[in-house]
Short mmCIF file of C-alpha atoms and ligand atoms in Angstrom, two decimals:
data_model
loop_
_atom_site.label_atom_id
_atom_site.label_comp_id
_atom_site.label_asym_id
_atom_site.label_seq_id
_atom_site.Cartn_x
_atom_site.Cartn_y
_atom_site.Cartn_z
CA UNK A 1 8.35 0.82 -28.27
CA UNK A 2 8.23 4.25 -30.84
CA UNK A 3 7.00 7.49 -28.82
CA UNK A 4 4.69 9.14 -31.43
CA UNK A 5 3.96 12.09 -29.46
CA UNK A 6 7.91 12.81 -30.58
CA UNK A 7 6.99 12.04 -35.05
CA UNK A 8 6.74 14.83 -36.85
CA UNK A 9 4.49 14.57 -39.40
CA UNK A 10 5.27 13.25 -42.33
CA UNK A 11 6.70 10.13 -40.60
CA UNK A 12 4.24 8.05 -40.93
CA UNK A 13 4.73 7.05 -44.27
CA UNK A 14 8.04 5.86 -42.88
CA UNK A 15 5.80 3.24 -41.37
CA UNK A 16 5.20 2.05 -44.43
CA UNK A 17 1.97 4.37 -45.06
CA UNK A 18 0.96 6.94 -46.94
CA UNK A 19 -1.64 9.20 -47.91
CA UNK A 20 -1.56 8.05 -51.99
CA UNK A 21 -1.88 4.58 -50.18
CA UNK A 22 -5.29 4.17 -48.47
CA UNK A 23 -6.05 0.94 -47.57
CA UNK A 24 -10.16 1.82 -47.81
CA UNK A 25 -11.08 2.61 -50.91
CA UNK A 26 -14.20 4.80 -52.27
CA UNK A 27 -14.53 8.03 -54.30
CA UNK A 28 -15.48 10.33 -51.06
CA UNK A 29 -11.92 9.12 -49.18
CA UNK A 30 -10.30 10.25 -52.17
CA UNK A 31 -11.84 13.35 -52.66
CA UNK A 32 -10.69 13.87 -48.82
CA UNK A 33 -6.99 13.17 -48.91
CA UNK A 34 -7.05 15.61 -52.51
CA UNK A 35 -8.41 18.09 -50.21
CA UNK A 36 -6.45 18.09 -47.24
CA UNK A 37 -3.43 17.93 -48.84
CA UNK A 38 -4.67 20.95 -50.84
CA UNK A 39 -5.82 23.14 -47.98
CA UNK A 40 -3.29 22.03 -45.32
CA UNK A 41 -2.84 24.65 -43.02
CA UNK A 42 -1.03 24.75 -39.45
CA UNK A 43 -3.08 25.55 -36.32
CA UNK A 44 -1.35 26.39 -33.44
CA UNK A 45 -1.43 24.36 -30.28
CA UNK A 46 -0.71 24.67 -26.49
CA UNK A 47 -0.18 27.25 -24.75
CA UNK A 48 -2.36 28.57 -26.45
CA UNK A 49 -5.43 26.34 -26.43
CA UNK A 50 -9.12 27.67 -25.74
CA UNK A 51 -10.21 27.33 -21.81
CA UNK A 52 -13.32 25.18 -21.67
CA UNK A 53 -13.66 26.58 -18.82
CA UNK A 54 -12.74 28.80 -16.33
CA UNK A 55 -9.17 29.11 -16.21
CA UNK A 56 -8.37 30.56 -13.13
CA UNK A 57 -9.77 28.09 -11.27
CA UNK A 58 -7.89 26.75 -8.91
CA UNK A 59 -7.38 23.20 -7.31
CA UNK A 60 -8.60 21.54 -9.90
CA UNK A 61 -8.74 17.46 -9.97
CA UNK A 62 -6.64 15.60 -12.94
CA UNK A 63 -6.78 12.05 -13.78
CA UNK A 64 -3.77 10.32 -13.98
CA UNK A 65 -3.47 7.02 -16.27
CA UNK A 66 -0.37 5.10 -16.50
CA UNK A 67 -1.04 2.88 -19.90
CA UNK A 68 -0.80 -0.08 -21.35
CA UNK A 69 -2.45 -2.53 -18.86
CA UNK A 70 -4.40 -5.25 -19.45
CA UNK A 71 -8.14 -5.43 -18.03
CA UNK A 72 -9.92 -8.09 -17.36
CA UNK A 73 -13.06 -9.47 -15.71
CA UNK A 74 -17.06 -7.61 -15.30
CA UNK A 75 -17.71 -3.93 -14.89
CA UNK A 76 -20.90 -2.74 -14.27
CA UNK A 77 -22.96 -0.66 -15.72
CA UNK A 78 -25.35 2.30 -14.34
CA UNK A 79 -29.18 3.31 -15.40
CA UNK A 80 -28.46 5.28 -18.29
CA UNK A 81 -28.29 8.98 -17.66
CA UNK A 82 -30.12 10.34 -20.78
CA UNK A 83 -33.13 8.80 -19.19
CA UNK A 84 -32.76 9.39 -15.45
CA UNK A 85 -33.43 13.37 -17.42
CA UNK A 86 -35.71 13.27 -18.83
CA UNK A 87 -37.55 10.86 -16.55
CA UNK A 88 -36.85 13.38 -14.01
CA UNK A 89 -39.00 16.04 -15.56
CA UNK A 90 -41.89 13.47 -16.83
CA UNK A 91 -42.18 12.23 -13.28
CA UNK A 92 -43.06 16.26 -12.77
CA UNK A 93 -46.21 15.46 -15.29
CA UNK A 94 -47.92 13.01 -11.72
CA UNK A 95 -49.48 14.89 -9.42
CA UNK A 96 -48.71 11.89 -6.70
CA UNK A 97 -45.04 10.31 -5.13
CA UNK A 98 -42.83 8.41 -8.32
CA UNK A 99 -40.20 6.37 -7.73
CA UNK A 100 -37.45 5.73 -10.27
CA UNK A 101 -35.14 2.66 -10.28
CA UNK A 102 -30.99 2.70 -11.29
CA UNK A 103 -30.03 6.33 -11.00
CA UNK A 104 -27.21 7.05 -11.99
CA UNK A 105 -25.15 9.09 -9.23
CA UNK A 106 -24.27 12.15 -11.43
CA UNK A 107 -23.30 15.35 -11.64
CA UNK A 108 -26.55 16.20 -14.40
CA UNK A 109 -29.27 14.31 -12.14
CA UNK A 110 -27.60 16.44 -8.80
CA UNK A 111 -28.67 19.55 -10.92
CA UNK A 112 -31.86 17.96 -12.34
CA UNK A 113 -32.98 17.55 -8.98
CA UNK A 114 -32.09 21.32 -7.90
CA UNK A 115 -33.80 22.38 -10.96
CA UNK A 116 -37.62 19.95 -9.52
CA UNK A 117 -36.78 21.75 -7.00
CA UNK A 118 -36.78 24.94 -8.03
CA UNK A 119 -40.40 23.85 -9.02
CA UNK A 120 -41.83 22.91 -5.52
CA UNK A 121 -40.84 19.70 -6.61
CA UNK A 122 -39.85 17.03 -3.99
CA UNK A 123 -36.49 15.08 -4.68
CA UNK A 124 -35.67 13.09 -2.71
CA UNK A 125 -32.53 10.28 -3.05
CA UNK A 126 -31.91 6.45 -1.48
CA UNK A 127 -29.03 4.57 -3.23
CA UNK A 128 -30.34 4.54 -6.31
CA UNK A 129 -33.42 5.17 -6.39
CA UNK A 130 -34.96 8.84 -6.56
CA UNK A 131 -38.40 8.99 -4.78
CA UNK A 132 -40.22 12.08 -6.70
CA UNK A 133 -43.13 14.25 -5.90
CA UNK A 134 -44.58 16.86 -7.25
CA UNK A 135 -48.22 16.70 -5.47
CA UNK A 136 -47.46 20.02 -5.38
CA UNK A 137 -45.47 22.99 -8.83
CA UNK A 138 -45.03 25.75 -6.74
CA UNK A 139 -43.37 27.32 -9.68
CA UNK A 140 -43.16 27.85 -13.49
CA UNK A 141 -40.23 29.57 -14.13
CA UNK A 142 -37.24 27.58 -13.98
CA UNK A 143 -34.17 29.36 -12.72
CA UNK A 144 -31.73 30.20 -15.60
CA UNK A 145 -28.08 29.42 -13.35
CA UNK A 146 -29.22 25.55 -12.71
CA UNK A 147 -31.47 25.87 -16.27
CA UNK A 148 -27.88 27.14 -18.54
CA UNK A 149 -25.30 23.99 -16.85
CA UNK A 150 -28.18 21.55 -18.15
CA UNK A 151 -28.98 21.72 -21.47
CA UNK A 152 -31.54 18.55 -20.57
CA UNK A 153 -33.43 20.49 -18.09
CA UNK A 154 -35.46 22.61 -20.64
CA UNK A 155 -36.96 19.28 -21.25
CA UNK A 156 -39.33 19.73 -18.35
CA UNK A 157 -41.39 22.82 -20.28
CA UNK A 158 -43.43 19.84 -21.32
CA UNK A 159 -44.76 18.86 -18.08
CA UNK A 160 -45.04 22.11 -16.49
CA UNK A 161 -47.80 23.36 -19.80
CA UNK A 162 -49.17 19.40 -19.40
CA UNK A 163 -49.68 20.31 -15.89
CA UNK A 164 -49.59 23.71 -15.17
CA UNK A 165 -51.11 25.45 -18.44
CA UNK A 166 -47.70 27.52 -18.38
CA UNK A 167 -43.81 27.49 -18.48
CA UNK A 168 -40.86 29.79 -18.29
CA UNK A 169 -38.00 28.29 -18.63
CA UNK A 170 -34.59 29.95 -20.16
CA UNK A 171 -33.16 29.38 -23.57
CA UNK A 172 -30.28 26.49 -23.07
CA UNK A 173 -28.39 28.47 -25.15
CA UNK A 174 -25.49 26.84 -26.85
CA UNK A 175 -23.01 24.47 -25.48
CA UNK A 176 -19.64 22.98 -26.61
CA UNK A 177 -21.43 20.29 -29.28
CA UNK A 178 -23.46 22.68 -31.00
CA UNK A 179 -25.60 25.42 -30.78
CA UNK A 180 -28.22 23.53 -30.12
CA UNK A 181 -31.50 25.20 -30.63
CA UNK A 182 -34.64 24.45 -29.88
CA UNK A 183 -37.04 25.39 -32.24
CA UNK A 184 -38.81 22.11 -32.66
CA UNK A 185 -39.81 22.41 -28.95
CA UNK A 186 -41.09 24.61 -29.37
CA UNK A 187 -42.96 24.88 -32.64
CA UNK A 188 -44.96 21.58 -31.37
CA UNK A 189 -45.86 23.42 -28.59
CA UNK A 190 -47.69 26.08 -31.01
CA UNK A 191 -48.97 23.35 -32.30
CA UNK A 192 -50.57 21.64 -29.29
CA UNK A 193 -52.23 25.31 -28.83
CA UNK A 194 -49.58 26.95 -26.34
CA UNK A 195 -48.83 30.28 -27.12
CA UNK A 196 -45.12 30.69 -26.80
CA UNK A 197 -43.34 33.61 -26.27
CA UNK A 198 -39.83 34.32 -26.60
CA UNK A 199 -38.33 37.61 -24.44
CA UNK A 200 -34.80 38.02 -23.02
CA UNK A 201 -34.02 34.51 -23.76
CA UNK A 202 -37.13 33.21 -21.74
CA UNK A 203 -39.53 30.90 -23.32
CA UNK A 204 -42.64 32.11 -22.13
CA UNK A 205 -45.56 29.32 -23.13
CA UNK A 206 -48.67 28.81 -22.03
CA UNK A 207 -52.35 27.74 -22.48
CA UNK A 208 -55.29 29.30 -23.01
CA UNK A 209 -58.68 28.29 -21.97
CA UNK A 210 -60.93 27.68 -19.42
CA UNK A 211 -59.40 24.88 -18.52
CA UNK A 212 -55.61 25.41 -19.60
CA UNK A 213 -55.29 22.35 -21.12
CA UNK A 214 -53.28 21.85 -24.29
CA UNK A 215 -55.17 20.22 -27.34
CA UNK A 216 -53.54 17.22 -29.59
CA UNK A 217 -52.24 17.42 -33.42
CA UNK A 218 -50.91 16.48 -35.35
CA UNK A 219 -46.85 17.20 -35.71
CA UNK A 220 -43.83 16.53 -38.12
CA UNK A 221 -40.43 16.83 -37.19
CA UNK A 222 -38.72 18.28 -39.59
CA UNK A 223 -35.41 16.09 -37.08
CA UNK A 224 -36.05 12.88 -35.52
CA UNK A 225 -35.09 15.04 -31.77
CA UNK A 226 -34.39 13.12 -28.67
CA UNK A 227 -35.25 16.28 -27.19
CA UNK A 228 -38.61 17.74 -28.99
CA UNK A 229 -40.45 14.40 -28.79
CA UNK A 230 -39.98 13.59 -25.02
CA UNK A 231 -41.17 16.68 -24.95
CA UNK A 232 -44.22 17.24 -27.49
CA UNK A 233 -44.57 12.94 -26.07
CA UNK A 234 -44.89 14.81 -22.27
CA UNK A 235 -47.29 17.47 -23.81
CA UNK A 236 -49.21 15.34 -24.45
CA UNK A 237 -50.04 12.98 -22.51
CA UNK A 238 -52.31 15.02 -21.02
CA UNK A 239 -53.68 16.72 -23.65
CA UNK A 240 -56.79 16.46 -24.56
CA UNK A 241 -57.40 14.86 -27.80
CA UNK A 242 -54.93 12.70 -29.85
CA UNK A 243 -51.91 12.92 -30.54
CA UNK A 244 -49.35 11.86 -33.20
CA UNK A 245 -45.37 12.44 -33.53
CA UNK A 246 -44.07 11.97 -36.88
CA UNK A 247 -40.71 11.16 -37.82
CA UNK A 248 -40.05 11.13 -33.78
CA UNK A 249 -36.69 10.06 -32.80
CA UNK A 250 -36.65 6.25 -32.45
CA UNK A 251 -33.69 6.20 -29.79
CA UNK A 252 -34.46 3.89 -26.84
CA UNK A 253 -34.44 6.27 -23.93
CA UNK A 254 -37.95 7.81 -25.96
CA UNK A 255 -38.80 4.56 -25.29
CA UNK A 256 -38.19 4.14 -22.04
CA UNK A 257 -39.92 7.31 -21.65
CA UNK A 258 -43.07 6.35 -22.67
CA UNK A 259 -43.00 3.30 -20.75
CA UNK A 260 -42.72 5.53 -17.42
CA UNK A 261 -45.75 7.49 -18.50
CA UNK A 262 -47.63 4.56 -19.67
CA UNK A 263 -46.50 2.94 -15.96
CA UNK A 264 -48.30 6.56 -14.86
CA UNK A 265 -51.10 5.52 -17.01
CA UNK A 266 -50.33 7.33 -19.79
CA UNK A 267 -51.71 6.25 -23.28
CA UNK A 268 -48.58 6.01 -26.04
CA UNK A 269 -48.40 3.11 -29.31
CA UNK A 270 -45.24 3.60 -31.44
CA UNK A 271 -42.54 4.49 -29.24
CA UNK A 272 -39.22 3.12 -30.63
CA UNK A 273 -41.25 3.94 -34.30
CA UNK A 274 -40.84 6.55 -36.02
CA UNK A 275 -44.62 7.17 -35.25
CA UNK A 276 -45.24 7.93 -31.78
CA UNK A 277 -48.94 7.90 -30.79
CA UNK A 278 -50.23 9.21 -27.29
CA UNK A 279 -54.10 9.83 -26.29
CA UNK A 280 -54.06 12.20 -23.69
CA UNK A 281 -55.15 11.50 -20.90
CA UNK A 282 -56.43 14.01 -17.96
CA UNK A 283 -54.10 12.97 -14.57
CA UNK A 284 -51.80 10.14 -14.15
CA UNK A 285 -51.03 8.18 -10.91
CA UNK A 286 -47.97 6.72 -8.68
CA UNK A 287 -45.91 4.50 -10.35
CA UNK A 288 -41.90 2.86 -10.00
CA UNK A 289 -40.62 2.29 -12.59
CA UNK A 290 -36.70 0.96 -13.47
CA UNK A 291 -34.15 2.82 -15.73
CA UNK A 292 -32.74 0.68 -18.65
CA UNK A 293 -28.84 0.57 -18.62
CA UNK A 294 -26.51 3.36 -20.17
CA UNK A 295 -26.00 1.92 -24.08
CA UNK A 296 -23.83 4.54 -24.28
CA UNK A 297 -21.73 3.39 -21.31
CA UNK A 298 -21.95 0.18 -22.07
CA UNK A 299 -20.20 1.23 -25.28
CA UNK A 300 -17.31 2.82 -23.91
CA UNK A 301 -16.50 -0.15 -21.48
CA UNK A 302 -16.53 -2.52 -24.49
CA UNK A 303 -14.28 0.20 -26.26
CA UNK A 304 -12.47 -0.02 -23.29
CA UNK A 305 -11.75 -3.36 -23.82
CA UNK A 306 -11.33 -3.94 -27.44
CA UNK A 307 -7.80 -0.69 -27.29
CA UNK A 308 -6.46 -2.20 -24.44
CA UNK A 309 -6.78 -5.71 -26.63
CA UNK A 310 -8.51 -7.35 -23.49
CA UNK A 311 -11.19 -9.33 -22.88
CA UNK A 312 -14.43 -7.83 -20.62
CA UNK A 313 -17.42 -8.35 -19.69
CA UNK A 314 -20.20 -5.82 -19.50
CA UNK A 315 -23.05 -6.06 -17.91
CA UNK A 316 -26.44 -4.73 -17.33
CA UNK A 317 -26.95 -4.49 -20.79
CA UNK A 318 -30.02 -4.99 -23.33
CA UNK A 319 -27.82 -6.25 -26.77
CA UNK A 320 -30.49 -4.67 -28.87
CA UNK A 321 -29.37 -1.33 -27.69
CA UNK A 322 -26.39 -1.94 -28.93
CA UNK A 323 -25.92 -3.15 -32.08
CA UNK A 324 -25.12 -0.39 -34.23
CA UNK A 325 -22.08 0.19 -31.88
CA UNK A 326 -21.50 -3.98 -32.09
CA UNK A 327 -21.59 -4.22 -35.53
CA UNK A 328 -18.72 -1.55 -36.02
CA UNK A 329 -16.64 -3.47 -33.73
CA UNK A 330 -17.01 -6.37 -35.81
CA UNK A 331 -16.37 -4.58 -38.57
CA UNK A 332 -12.96 -3.69 -36.75
CA UNK A 333 -12.19 -7.60 -35.93
CA UNK A 334 -13.05 -6.97 -32.51
CA UNK A 335 -16.04 -9.93 -31.67
CA UNK A 336 -18.44 -8.82 -29.40
CA UNK A 337 -21.09 -12.17 -28.43
CA UNK A 338 -23.41 -12.09 -25.88
CA UNK A 339 -23.80 -13.97 -22.13
CA UNK A 340 -26.97 -14.44 -21.53
CA UNK A 341 -29.46 -12.21 -21.36
CA UNK A 342 -28.30 -9.04 -19.99
CA UNK A 343 -24.36 -9.86 -21.16
CA UNK A 344 -21.71 -8.57 -23.73
CA UNK A 345 -18.15 -9.93 -23.80
CA UNK A 346 -15.97 -7.99 -25.90
CA UNK A 347 -13.41 -10.15 -27.31
CA UNK A 348 -10.47 -8.81 -28.70
CA UNK A 349 -8.02 -8.84 -31.70
CA UNK A 350 -4.22 -7.68 -31.94
CA UNK A 351 -5.47 -6.02 -35.13
CA UNK A 352 -8.16 -3.59 -35.18
CA UNK A 353 -8.93 -2.49 -39.07
CA UNK A 354 -9.54 0.72 -39.76
CA UNK A 355 -13.44 1.75 -41.07
CA UNK A 356 -15.53 4.85 -41.61
CA UNK A 357 -18.19 5.90 -39.51
CA UNK A 358 -21.52 8.33 -40.05
CA UNK A 359 -23.27 9.67 -36.99
CA UNK A 360 -27.24 9.36 -37.67
CA UNK A 361 -30.24 9.09 -35.39
CA UNK A 362 -31.04 6.23 -33.77
CA UNK A 363 -30.42 3.02 -34.91
CA UNK A 364 -27.90 4.41 -36.73
CA UNK A 365 -24.38 4.81 -35.44
CA UNK A 366 -24.44 7.19 -31.73
CA UNK A 367 -23.13 10.42 -32.23
CA UNK A 368 -22.56 9.65 -28.32
CA UNK A 369 -19.59 6.55 -29.02
CA UNK A 370 -17.88 9.20 -31.67
CA UNK A 371 -15.37 10.13 -30.10
CA UNK A 372 -14.84 6.88 -28.54
CA UNK A 373 -14.58 5.11 -31.72
CA UNK A 374 -12.37 7.91 -32.77
CA UNK A 375 -9.86 7.16 -29.64
CA UNK A 376 -10.09 3.03 -31.05
CA UNK A 377 -9.04 4.21 -34.74
CA UNK A 378 -5.86 6.35 -33.71
CA UNK A 379 -4.84 2.61 -33.52
CA UNK A 380 -6.34 0.95 -36.33
CA UNK A 381 -4.36 -0.90 -39.22
CA UNK A 382 -5.08 2.00 -42.18
CA UNK A 383 -7.66 5.11 -42.65
CA UNK A 384 -11.20 5.87 -41.78
CA UNK A 385 -13.40 8.56 -41.98
CA UNK A 386 -15.56 9.98 -39.33
CA UNK A 387 -18.57 11.83 -40.58
CA UNK A 388 -20.35 13.66 -37.44
CA UNK A 389 -23.93 14.42 -38.76
CA UNK A 390 -26.01 14.74 -35.56
CA UNK A 391 -23.80 17.67 -33.85
CA UNK A 392 -22.06 20.82 -35.88
CA UNK A 393 -19.16 21.14 -33.54
CA UNK A 394 -17.95 17.77 -31.87
CA UNK A 395 -14.47 17.42 -32.91
CA UNK A 396 -12.80 18.93 -29.78
CA UNK A 397 -11.69 15.48 -29.47
CA UNK A 398 -9.36 15.83 -31.79
CA UNK A 399 -6.72 18.21 -30.88
CA UNK A 400 -6.13 16.07 -27.83
CA UNK A 401 -5.61 12.78 -29.20
CA UNK A 402 -3.14 14.56 -31.60
CA UNK A 403 -1.16 15.42 -28.59
CA UNK A 404 -1.32 11.67 -27.70
CA UNK A 405 0.34 11.27 -30.94
CA UNK A 406 -3.02 10.58 -32.95
CA UNK A 407 -3.05 11.04 -36.94
CA UNK A 408 -6.78 13.31 -38.23
CA UNK A 409 -7.24 15.92 -39.77
CA UNK A 410 -10.14 17.33 -40.02
CA UNK A 411 -12.32 18.65 -43.06
CA UNK A 412 -15.82 20.37 -42.27
CA UNK A 413 -17.83 17.42 -40.41
CA UNK A 414 -15.47 15.21 -41.14
CA UNK A 415 -12.48 13.21 -39.07
CA UNK A 416 -9.99 10.91 -41.55
CA UNK A 417 -8.16 8.99 -39.01
CA UNK A 418 -4.55 7.72 -40.60
CA UNK A 419 -4.08 4.39 -37.32
CA UNK A 420 -0.96 4.45 -36.03
CA UNK A 421 1.12 1.80 -34.13
CA UNK A 422 0.69 3.35 -30.88
CA UNK A 423 -0.25 6.58 -28.85
CA UNK A 424 2.21 8.19 -26.21
CA UNK A 425 0.30 9.73 -22.51
CA UNK A 426 0.43 13.43 -22.46
CA UNK A 427 -1.34 16.33 -20.57
CA UNK A 428 -4.72 16.30 -22.16
CA UNK A 429 -8.14 18.65 -21.62
CA UNK A 430 -11.56 17.49 -21.88
CA UNK A 431 -14.04 19.42 -23.88
CA UNK A 432 -17.18 17.75 -23.07
CA UNK A 433 -18.53 14.72 -22.16
CA UNK A 434 -18.16 12.01 -24.40
CA UNK A 435 -14.86 13.91 -25.29
CA UNK A 436 -13.36 13.20 -21.79
CA UNK A 437 -14.28 9.63 -22.44
CA UNK A 438 -12.42 9.27 -25.93
CA UNK A 439 -9.65 10.87 -23.73
CA UNK A 440 -9.86 8.42 -20.72
CA UNK A 441 -9.60 4.96 -23.09
CA UNK A 442 -6.61 6.32 -25.44
CA UNK A 443 -4.90 6.76 -22.19
CA UNK A 444 -5.08 3.27 -21.31
CA UNK A 445 -4.06 2.16 -24.58
CA UNK A 446 -1.40 4.89 -24.75
CA UNK A 447 2.44 4.56 -24.25
CA UNK A 448 3.03 5.69 -20.78
CA UNK A 449 1.47 8.65 -18.39
CA UNK A 450 -1.75 10.39 -19.67
CA UNK A 451 -3.32 13.45 -16.72
CA UNK A 452 -6.69 14.72 -17.87
CA UNK A 453 -8.33 17.78 -17.34
CA UNK A 454 -11.97 19.17 -17.79
CA UNK A 455 -12.76 16.22 -15.07
CA UNK A 456 -16.44 17.88 -14.64
CA UNK A 457 -17.37 16.99 -17.87
CA UNK A 458 -16.99 13.59 -17.21
CA UNK A 459 -18.41 13.51 -13.56
CA UNK A 460 -21.57 14.63 -15.19
CA UNK A 461 -22.35 11.13 -17.26
CA UNK A 462 -19.89 8.60 -16.10
CA UNK A 463 -20.95 6.94 -12.95
CA UNK A 464 -17.31 6.14 -10.73
CA UNK A 465 -15.45 5.09 -14.40
CA UNK A 466 -12.18 5.15 -12.28
CA UNK A 467 -12.86 3.17 -9.57
CA UNK A 468 -14.72 1.30 -12.09
CA UNK A 469 -12.08 0.36 -14.48
CA UNK A 470 -9.59 0.42 -11.54
CA UNK A 471 -11.62 -2.89 -10.46
CA UNK A 472 -10.88 -3.79 -14.23
CA UNK A 473 -6.80 -3.05 -13.64
CA UNK A 474 -6.44 -0.45 -14.94
CA UNK A 475 -3.91 2.46 -13.75
CA UNK A 476 -5.17 5.51 -12.76
CA UNK A 477 -6.20 7.93 -9.99
CA UNK A 478 -7.66 11.65 -9.12
CA UNK A 479 -5.57 13.95 -8.13
CA UNK A 480 -5.42 17.65 -7.09
CA UNK A 481 -3.79 19.80 -8.80
CA UNK A 482 -2.05 23.27 -7.64
CA UNK A 483 -1.49 24.04 -11.56
CA UNK A 484 -4.12 26.10 -13.45
CA UNK A 485 -6.24 24.60 -15.86
CA UNK A 486 -4.53 24.04 -19.25
CA UNK A 487 -1.38 25.33 -18.23
CA UNK A 488 0.79 22.52 -20.31
CA UNK A 489 3.91 24.63 -21.13
CA UNK A 490 5.97 23.12 -18.90
CA UNK A 491 5.65 19.46 -20.00
CA UNK A 492 7.54 18.34 -22.61
CA UNK A 493 5.66 17.40 -25.69
CA UNK A 494 7.02 17.84 -28.90
CA UNK A 495 4.06 18.05 -31.43
CA UNK A 496 4.19 17.31 -34.63
CA UNK A 497 5.61 19.66 -36.71
CA UNK A 498 2.74 19.87 -38.77
CA UNK A 499 -0.05 19.08 -37.18
CA UNK A 500 -3.88 18.61 -38.34
CA UNK A 501 -5.75 21.34 -39.88
CA UNK A 502 -8.45 21.81 -37.44
CA UNK A 503 -10.71 23.90 -39.78
CA UNK A 504 -14.16 22.93 -38.79
CA UNK A 505 -14.83 26.72 -38.03
CA UNK A 506 -14.26 28.34 -41.28
C1 LIG K 601 -29.77 13.92 -26.77
C2 LIG K 601 -29.20 13.23 -25.96
C3 LIG K 601 -27.51 13.29 -25.94
C4 LIG K 601 -27.72 12.67 -28.02
C5 LIG K 601 -28.82 13.58 -28.52
C6 LIG K 601 -28.19 12.88 -29.94
C7 LIG K 601 -30.49 13.70 -24.01
C8 LIG K 601 -30.29 14.39 -22.34
N1 LIG K 601 -29.12 14.35 -23.90
O1 LIG K 601 -29.51 15.24 -26.81
O2 LIG K 601 -26.57 12.95 -25.13
O3 LIG K 601 -25.75 12.83 -28.10
O4 LIG K 601 -30.30 13.62 -27.99
O5 LIG K 601 -28.35 11.30 -30.01
O6 LIG K 601 -31.37 12.80 -24.06
N2 LIG K 601 -32.25 20.65 -32.55
C9 LIG K 601 -32.17 21.15 -33.51
N3 LIG K 601 -33.80 22.00 -33.01
C10 LIG K 601 -33.69 21.25 -31.83
C11 LIG K 601 -33.76 20.46 -31.66
C12 LIG K 601 -32.48 19.91 -31.62
O7 LIG K 601 -31.86 22.15 -34.82
O8 LIG K 601 -35.55 22.10 -31.91
C13 LIG K 601 -31.06 19.82 -33.50
C14 LIG K 601 -30.05 20.27 -32.33
O9 LIG K 601 -28.83 21.13 -32.87
C15 LIG K 601 -28.85 18.31 -33.05
C16 LIG K 601 -29.69 17.65 -33.57
O10 LIG K 601 -31.23 18.02 -33.71
O11 LIG K 601 -27.89 19.11 -34.22
C17 LIG K 601 -30.02 16.75 -33.05
O12 LIG K 601 -30.40 17.43 -31.33
P1 LIG K 601 -31.88 16.05 -30.50
O13 LIG K 601 -32.09 14.75 -30.90
O14 LIG K 601 -32.33 16.96 -30.38
O15 LIG K 601 -30.92 16.12 -29.20
P2 LIG K 601 -30.55 16.25 -27.73
O16 LIG K 601 -31.91 15.87 -27.14
O17 LIG K 601 -30.59 17.54 -27.01
#
């Protein structure tokens, strides 16, 4: 088998491909290819890659994967991380004990539990159930150390304001995938009557008046932000009067939050459409609620089947939540069939067809599946363009996939992927949560051994991913490494002589 990590840039042409012969037509693609050639310039690779985390960290874990193993069988999907995090914040709206079931065991969930605990909320885990009791909230101020670790923790601002009339939350700041401001959250809360001051990095929001109650309002979101929709929906739940959120996010996790709030007695209509109406109530009551399956984890396993050419049954899922992902897999020649009411089976094809992808708010193609699909497209027949429109800096996996022999060039927020016949195992570093999944997928398909650093990203959002994949037949295990992070200088990886341009910051 050809070792593509040892190939030189341009050798793809010897495999019968040429940039001039893109098999996907279209003006945009032709323009990109022309611009890329014109602007082509080298970038510096290891050992000077930027550290994505503490370089001094010793005894870090790394994941070793021996690629090329076929997978088979059924894999269980955990509860949705993004639902769990926001529903935990939602439980703060309720002055009685609430139960959330199907809560995945993840670092992010533990971090959110700590934030709630710091506010005086009692959180207890019993298996996959979280019992949250916010009958007493002792603090309106969330600790910086915790909020800075988990952006989703900012979402407690809505419930705190609604319950106490005051909240002090540090700005979550940027993260690996972009600046991620909170202006839409803040402007929406102001529309609901909150005074908001941002001072020394702390958002201080409060409601004036005798009863310190927010007031229903008409809110139009400039962009259908998931987090802002969720923050405002929670805040409006206990407000005085009716709130409408227009251009609201329609993600399944928004519906899950609305359903949980409704189970606690909230009056919410239209969640899942672009207009949500909330009639404020004065108090919520206890509820026992089960979280939806994680559509991103499910999508990741579908890609695992496609990339290893293996048939896998993925369940439980809500197939409607995967419409865009399934449509793209089908466009790539991969069959996905529903099995029963809660399963989807991926039936692979030997040849993956190239396709273009643009990430969009739901029901468009999810940004959280972009990296995984890029891994798959590296092994497609032809050229594909992935356009990341949701976050400005979410292509960190590109240089790492390139280490494994992928042929990818970046132009702004677009990645142009030329399929290669085979990836080869290499030492790589995960730069964010979904990038880590993309590297695992690439490692499963690659020839030889891949070692992945930066596993703290993966542990934020994938519950027991190794054991789930091992059960399907993957050869992988986690080991402690004494090596410093990013120290790949001794690894005999020969990079393409003309590596892909990385100009998203230019
Ligand atoms: C949520 C998900 C994340 C997913 C994203 C988009 C959680 C915990 N995380 O993140 O996994 O990738 O939705 O589907 O649910 N923006 C602003 N101002 C704001 C808020 C957002 O400009 O006040 C911008 C962001 O910078 C980003 C875009 O809007 O470019 C989308 O962000 P948003 O939908 O808010 O994502 P999150 O809720 O942070």
